[in-house]
Amino acid sequence: MSNKPMPLATALSAPFWEGLKEGRILLQICASCQEWTFYPRRHCSHCLSHDLSWEQVSGCATLYTYTIARVPTLPEFASAELQILAVVELEQGVRMNTTLIGLEPDQIKIGMALKPVRAIVSDDGTVLLRYTGADVQMVERDERPKAPPVADQSNEPTRQKIDVKDIETLRALVSDQFSDWSNQVLVDQALINDFARLSGDDYWIHTDPERARKEGPFGGTIAHGALVQVLMSRMQVPLSFEVTGFNNMVNYGSERLRFPSPVPAGSLLHSRVRVKSVEVLPKGTQMIMEFNIHVVGQERPAVINDLAILYM
Amino acid sequence: MGLKGNAAIVGAAQYKPEKYSTAPQMFHLEQVADLASQALADAGLKARDIDGLCINGPHFHEASSFVPAMAAEYLGLAVNFAEVVDLGGTTAVGMIWRAAAAIELGICQAVLCVLPQRMAPFGPNDDPSAMARAMRYGGHSTQYGAPEAEFDLPYGHMGQNTGYAMIAQRYAAQYGYDQRAMAKIAVDQRTSAQAHPDAIFRGQELTIEQVLASKMVADPLHILEIVMPVAGGAAVIVASPEVAKRCKSRGAHITGFGERLGYKSPSYSPDMTETPVGAAARSAFAMSGLKPADMQAAQIYDCYTITVLLSLEDAGFCAKGEGMRFVLENDLTFRGNFPMNTHGGQLSFGQAGSAGGFSQVIEAYHQIAGKAGDRQLKVCDQVFVSGTGGVMSEQGVLILQGA
């Protein structure tokens, strides 16, 4: 279950969507004026005749125009893949709004030949018509939300070992630069429901997808901020260093905890970290590590957590 | 065909653009009454002079239908002409010519055109998330059966930014693109905004380098080429010659207008780079008997820099494909040889939702009436005004002239 808007077929448009499910692209053609019409209508958009019939077409098209949405048009459209919105012109002369996939920005040229890709977007079999380059090997893509691959830890880089008494070297770690991204973690409705049971926070905006879609501000359910915060434990952030030589290390709490943006159910999360400060306190050496958890592809963090680690 | 030019803008009021977070919250009816009284004071008229009303229907807070009757009742006015105008950013232009036409038909003498755009206070039973839900899809309908709900939103086509960006990309492929020229539109307007006491970006000068270094929102549009939404609202009084005679300042006569729309999504336009303002401008110029070269100022709707560029070309201020060169070769500030958006444009003045289009109308009136303060043009008798709604999908033009 994703919060992305889905097409709701009407009696008029059902043949188009049903056709896509079966692998056929159907367009309406007018028997009176022989012109094609898209999107599906009761009447011909050229002569207003009602004499329309459905015909199967190849779907081959040229690129009329496109843009790369550097800010996703909805939080749900944030992903590791660029959101490339496009208008394509089919051989029949009709234009469609779509997205481009399987192409790098420098491969995209207005006027280029494109071919359709069936994108399966939900468990009920709904198919959206995306486009890619005419010579790209792709005819279908399963886009139903699924668990990300397990993090591969076999080739983790060797970490610089730093003794906790070597304050100068520890301080040299302080930087505005974040680490590379961690592995990705899926936060789906089942996990949110589990957390609601565990925490007792079963507010409908987290647990009732139907009500959240109708009444909530986000178009669907969102994860608890606290859930996203603790999912940090499932993310391995590639750190360049390892602190050694201490007797005890404690999570001393948080200097700052913020939830700047919502995490819709079905989001993929990843995180990164930077060392914000290193301070010698009477009880030990305190390192503040700023963890930022993001929905994959979303520039604004979902969680900012300045975690205080105390080495004693 | 068309208007004789008898009706004139004789008064106006406009809230200072403010951030929504700090602007006062007022019911829309309250704002209508407040703006109306300010505009009447500007004109030197009394409430009982008003006998026509143009008002917005969509987004009117206290009602979604019967808006004119409710507003007339609240104001204590009886009118012979009531019109709801639903044309997005060209609503202001659309109201003004409808008011002028009603006056020339002899149905009324003075029309209040009003569009409140401050937020209304939340009520105890209001759902605070309703607005967030409405904002989520921008100006798009999510109703069952709405073509855009079915064929645009699932693909992520929503909001205005990406639509305008796709028009710019298509333009670039056909005619070439100079991002410095595009940035200069925003920069020249920012220069003019420094001379408007109410401009939201007054006190913040801008360079081409700053525009180009600003965040890319949707290729090729940077954030500084995109308007900032603000709270505001505006009212304008359009009056007959008999009423105008009693007014305090020089009126801006509506001598030409045009309006054109044929699609909501520009994806379905015959040619994305030939915008409806072309047809609207041809109609307006023909009606007024003037041509682009006769204009002493151009107040061009500017939700994005690309809107300005295409409007300059399609309205005939320069040839198709020559817009970038035109922008680079001309000084567009109020001190320049082609004064354009002399209030800073909405890019630098602020965009008060669909009332934003009133900023262009009111600036044209202020220049003609000699009320433009530090940015007053020496000679300003003939002004071009445009409005743009949707994604360059509904556009209108006014030609305003001082008598």
Coordinates of C-alpha atoms in Angstrom, one line a residue, chain A:
Chain A
M1 CA 0.0 0.0 0.0
S2 CA 1.5 3.3 -1.1
N3 CA 0.2 6.8 -0.8
K4 CA 0.9 7.6 -4.4
P5 CA -2.2 8.8 -6.3
M6 CA -3.5 5.9 -8.4
P7 CA -5.8 6.1 -11.5
L8 CA -9.4 5.4 -10.8
A9 CA -11.0 4.0 -14.0
T10 CA -14.4 5.3 -15.0
A11 CA -16.9 3.5 -17.2
L12 CA -15.5 5.6 -20.1
S13 CA -11.8 5.0 -19.5
A14 CA -11.9 1.4 -18.2
P15 CA -11.0 -0.1 -21.6
F16 CA -7.7 1.9 -21.6
W17 CA -6.7 0.7 -18.1
E18 CA -7.9 -2.9 -18.6
G19 CA -6.0 -3.0 -21.9
L20 CA -2.8 -1.9 -20.1
K21 CA -3.2 -4.8 -17.6
E22 CA -3.4 -7.2 -20.5
G23 CA -0.5 -5.7 -22.3
R24 CA -2.4 -3.8 -25.0
I25 CA -2.4 0.0 -25.5
L26 CA -5.8 1.1 -26.7
L27 CA -6.7 4.6 -28.1
Q28 CA -10.0 6.0 -29.3
I29 CA -10.4 6.8 -33.0
C30 CA -13.4 8.7 -34.5
A31 CA -15.3 7.0 -37.3
S32 CA -16.6 10.4 -38.5
C33 CA -13.3 12.3 -38.8
Q34 CA -10.7 9.6 -38.5
E35 CA -8.8 11.5 -35.8
W36 CA -7.4 10.0 -32.6
T37 CA -8.4 11.1 -29.1
F38 CA -6.6 11.0 -25.8
Y39 CA -7.5 10.9 -22.9
P40 CA -10.6 8.7 -23.2
R41 CA -13.8 10.7 -23.7
R42 CA -17.4 10.2 -24.6
H43 CA -16.9 12.3 -27.7
C44 CA -14.2 12.9 -30.4
S45 CA -12.1 15.9 -29.2
H46 CA -11.9 17.1 -32.9
C47 CA -15.5 16.9 -34.1
L48 CA -17.6 16.1 -31.0
S49 CA -19.0 13.0 -32.7
H50 CA -19.8 10.2 -30.4
D51 CA -18.7 7.6 -32.9
L52 CA -15.6 6.5 -31.2
S53 CA -14.1 3.1 -31.1
W54 CA -11.0 1.6 -29.4
E55 CA -8.1 0.4 -31.4
Q56 CA -4.8 -1.1 -30.4
V57 CA -1.7 0.9 -31.1
S58 CA 2.1 0.2 -30.6
G59 CA 2.5 3.1 -28.1
C60 CA 5.7 4.2 -29.9
A61 CA 6.3 7.9 -29.4
T62 CA 8.7 10.8 -29.6
L63 CA 9.7 13.0 -26.7
Y64 CA 7.8 16.3 -26.9
T65 CA 9.3 17.7 -23.7
Y66 CA 10.4 16.8 -20.2
T67 CA 11.8 18.1 -17.0
I68 CA 13.7 16.7 -14.1
A69 CA 11.9 17.4 -10.8
R70 CA 14.7 18.2 -8.5
V71 CA 12.1 18.6 -5.7
P72 CA 9.8 15.6 -5.9
T73 CA 6.3 16.8 -6.9
L74 CA 5.0 14.8 -3.8
P75 CA 7.0 13.3 -1.0
E76 CA 5.9 9.9 -2.3
F77 CA 7.7 10.4 -5.6
A78 CA 11.1 10.7 -3.9
S79 CA 13.2 7.7 -4.8
A80 CA 16.7 6.8 -5.7
E81 CA 15.6 7.3 -9.3
L82 CA 15.3 10.8 -10.7
Q83 CA 11.7 12.0 -11.2
I84 CA 11.7 12.8 -14.9
L85 CA 8.3 14.1 -16.0
A86 CA 7.6 14.0 -19.7
V87 CA 5.1 14.7 -22.4
V88 CA 5.3 12.2 -25.3
E89 CA 3.6 12.4 -28.7
L90 CA 2.4 9.1 -30.0
E91 CA 2.5 8.1 -33.7
Q92 CA -1.2 8.9 -33.8
G93 CA -0.5 12.5 -32.9
V94 CA -2.0 12.4 -29.4
R95 CA 0.1 13.5 -26.4
M96 CA 0.3 11.8 -23.0
N97 CA 1.8 12.9 -19.7
T98 CA 4.2 10.2 -18.4
T99 CA 7.6 9.7 -16.8
L100 CA 10.9 8.6 -18.4
I101 CA 12.7 5.6 -16.9
G102 CA 15.9 3.8 -17.7
L103 CA 17.6 6.9 -19.2
E104 CA 20.4 9.1 -17.9
P105 CA 19.8 12.8 -18.1
D106 CA 22.5 13.2 -20.9
Q107 CA 20.7 10.5 -23.0
I108 CA 17.5 12.5 -23.1
K109 CA 16.9 14.7 -26.1
I110 CA 13.6 16.3 -27.1
G111 CA 12.4 14.6 -30.3
M112 CA 14.1 11.3 -29.5
A113 CA 12.3 8.0 -30.2
L114 CA 10.7 6.4 -27.2
K115 CA 8.9 3.1 -26.5
P116 CA 6.3 2.3 -23.8
V117 CA 7.1 0.4 -20.6
R118 CA 4.3 -1.3 -18.6
A119 CA 4.9 -0.3 -15.0
I120 CA 3.0 -2.5 -12.5
V121 CA 2.3 -0.2 -9.6
S122 CA -0.1 -2.0 -7.3
D123 CA -1.1 -5.4 -6.2
D124 CA -4.4 -5.1 -8.0
G125 CA -2.5 -5.2 -11.2
T126 CA -2.8 -1.5 -12.1
V127 CA -0.4 -0.6 -14.9
L128 CA 0.9 2.9 -15.7
L129 CA 2.4 3.6 -19.1
R130 CA 6.0 4.9 -18.7
Y131 CA 8.5 5.5 -21.4
T132 CA 12.1 4.8 -22.1
G133 CA 14.5 5.1 -25.1
A134 CA 13.5 3.1 -28.2
D135 CA 16.8 1.0 -27.9
V136 CA 16.6 0.3 -24.1
Q137 CA 15.9 -3.3 -23.2
M138 CA 12.8 -2.9 -21.1
V139 CA 9.1 -3.7 -21.7
E140 CA 7.8 -4.1 -18.2
R141 CA 8.8 -3.1 -14.7
D142 CA 7.4 -4.2 -11.3
E143 CA 7.2 -1.1 -9.2
R144 CA 5.2 -2.6 -6.3
P145 CA 6.8 -1.6 -3.0
K146 CA 9.0 -4.4 -1.8
A147 CA 11.7 -4.9 0.8
P148 CA 15.1 -3.5 -0.1
P149 CA 18.1 -5.8 -0.5
V150 CA 19.9 -6.8 2.6
A151 CA 23.0 -4.7 3.3
D152 CA 26.2 -6.3 2.0
Q153 CA 28.8 -6.0 4.8
S154 CA 31.4 -8.2 3.2
N155 CA 33.4 -5.3 1.6
E156 CA 33.1 -2.7 4.3
P157 CA 36.0 -0.3 4.2
T158 CA 38.6 -0.7 6.9
R159 CA 38.1 1.9 9.6
Q160 CA 40.7 4.1 11.1
K161 CA 41.2 3.1 14.7
I162 CA 41.4 6.1 17.0
D163 CA 42.2 5.9 20.7
V164 CA 39.7 7.7 22.9
K165 CA 42.6 9.6 24.6
D166 CA 43.8 11.0 21.2
I167 CA 41.5 14.0 21.5
E168 CA 43.3 15.9 18.6
T169 CA 42.6 13.1 16.1
L170 CA 39.0 12.8 17.4
R171 CA 38.5 16.5 17.0
A172 CA 39.8 16.3 13.4
L173 CA 36.7 14.1 12.6
V174 CA 34.4 17.1 13.2
S175 CA 33.1 18.1 9.8
D176 CA 30.1 19.5 8.0
Q177 CA 30.5 16.6 5.5
F178 CA 28.2 13.7 6.0
S179 CA 29.2 10.1 5.6
D180 CA 28.0 7.9 2.6
W181 CA 24.4 6.6 2.9
S182 CA 23.5 3.5 4.9
N183 CA 21.6 0.5 3.6
Q184 CA 17.9 1.1 2.9
V185 CA 15.0 0.1 5.2
L186 CA 11.4 -0.2 4.2
V187 CA 8.8 1.2 6.6
D188 CA 5.5 -0.3 5.5
Q189 CA 2.1 -0.4 7.1
A190 CA 2.8 -3.7 8.8
L191 CA 5.8 -2.3 10.6
I192 CA 3.9 0.9 11.5
N193 CA 1.1 -1.3 13.0
D194 CA 3.6 -3.3 15.0
F195 CA 5.0 -0.1 16.4
A196 CA 1.6 1.2 17.2
R197 CA 0.9 -1.9 19.3
L198 CA 4.3 -1.8 21.0
S199 CA 4.1 1.9 21.8
G200 CA 0.4 2.3 22.4
D201 CA 0.4 5.2 19.9
D202 CA -2.4 4.0 17.6
Y203 CA -3.5 7.4 16.4
W204 CA -5.4 7.0 13.1
I205 CA -3.0 9.0 11.1
H206 CA -0.6 6.1 11.5
T207 CA -2.8 3.1 11.6
D208 CA -6.0 3.8 9.5
P209 CA -5.0 4.1 5.8
E210 CA -8.6 4.7 4.7
R211 CA -9.3 7.5 7.1
A212 CA -5.8 9.0 6.6
R213 CA -6.4 9.1 2.9
K214 CA -9.7 10.9 3.3
E215 CA -9.1 13.1 6.3
G216 CA -5.4 13.3 6.9
P217 CA -3.1 16.0 5.5
F218 CA -0.7 13.6 3.8
G219 CA -2.9 11.6 1.5
G220 CA -2.3 8.4 3.5
T221 CA -0.8 7.1 6.7
I222 CA 2.6 8.2 7.9
A223 CA 5.2 6.5 10.2
H224 CA 5.5 7.6 13.8
G225 CA 8.5 10.0 14.2
A226 CA 9.7 7.8 17.1
L227 CA 9.5 4.7 14.9
V228 CA 11.6 6.3 12.2
Q229 CA 14.1 7.4 14.8
V230 CA 14.6 3.9 16.2
L231 CA 14.9 2.4 12.8
M232 CA 18.4 3.9 12.9
S233 CA 19.4 0.6 14.5
R234 CA 18.6 -1.2 11.2
M235 CA 20.8 1.1 9.2
Q236 CA 24.5 0.5 9.0
V237 CA 26.2 3.8 8.2
P238 CA 29.6 3.4 6.6
L239 CA 31.9 5.2 9.1
S240 CA 35.5 5.9 8.4
F241 CA 36.7 5.5 11.9
E242 CA 36.3 3.4 15.1
V243 CA 37.0 4.7 18.6
T244 CA 39.0 2.3 20.8
G245 CA 40.6 2.2 24.2
F246 CA 37.6 3.1 26.3
N247 CA 36.1 1.1 29.2
N248 CA 32.5 1.9 28.6
M249 CA 30.5 3.6 25.9
V250 CA 27.0 4.8 26.6
N251 CA 24.2 6.4 24.5
Y252 CA 23.8 9.5 26.6
G253 CA 20.7 10.7 24.8
S254 CA 20.0 13.4 22.3
E255 CA 21.0 17.0 22.1
R256 CA 18.5 17.7 19.4
L257 CA 15.7 15.6 18.0
R258 CA 13.6 16.9 15.1
F259 CA 11.1 15.4 12.7
P260 CA 11.2 17.9 9.8
S261 CA 9.3 15.9 7.2
P262 CA 6.7 13.1 7.3
V263 CA 7.5 9.6 6.2
P264 CA 4.6 8.1 4.2
A265 CA 3.8 4.4 4.7
G266 CA 5.7 2.5 2.1
S267 CA 8.8 4.7 2.1
L268 CA 12.3 3.5 1.8
L269 CA 14.6 5.1 4.4
H270 CA 18.4 5.6 4.6
S271 CA 20.6 7.6 6.8
R272 CA 24.0 9.3 7.1
V273 CA 26.0 10.8 9.9
R274 CA 28.6 13.4 10.7
V275 CA 30.7 14.1 13.8
K276 CA 29.3 17.4 15.1
S277 CA 31.5 18.0 18.1
V278 CA 34.0 16.3 20.4
E279 CA 34.2 17.5 24.0
V280 CA 36.1 16.3 27.1
L281 CA 33.7 16.3 30.1
P282 CA 34.5 15.4 33.7
K283 CA 32.7 12.1 33.2
G284 CA 34.3 11.2 29.9
T285 CA 34.7 12.1 26.2
Q286 CA 31.5 13.1 24.5
M287 CA 31.0 12.9 20.8
I288 CA 27.9 14.4 19.2
M289 CA 27.0 12.5 16.1
E290 CA 24.4 14.1 13.9
F291 CA 22.3 11.3 12.3
N292 CA 20.0 12.3 9.5
I293 CA 17.4 9.9 8.3
H294 CA 15.9 10.6 4.9
V295 CA 13.2 9.1 2.7
V296 CA 15.3 7.9 -0.2
G297 CA 15.5 10.6 -2.8
Q298 CA 14.1 13.3 -0.5
E299 CA 16.5 16.2 0.2
R300 CA 14.8 17.2 3.5
P301 CA 15.6 14.8 6.4
A302 CA 12.7 13.0 8.1
V303 CA 14.7 12.8 11.4
I304 CA 17.6 14.8 12.7
N305 CA 19.1 13.3 15.8
D306 CA 22.2 14.8 17.4
L307 CA 23.1 11.7 19.4
A308 CA 25.5 12.1 22.4
I309 CA 27.9 9.2 22.8
L310 CA 29.9 9.2 26.0
Y311 CA 33.1 7.3 26.1
M312 CA 34.3 6.5 29.7

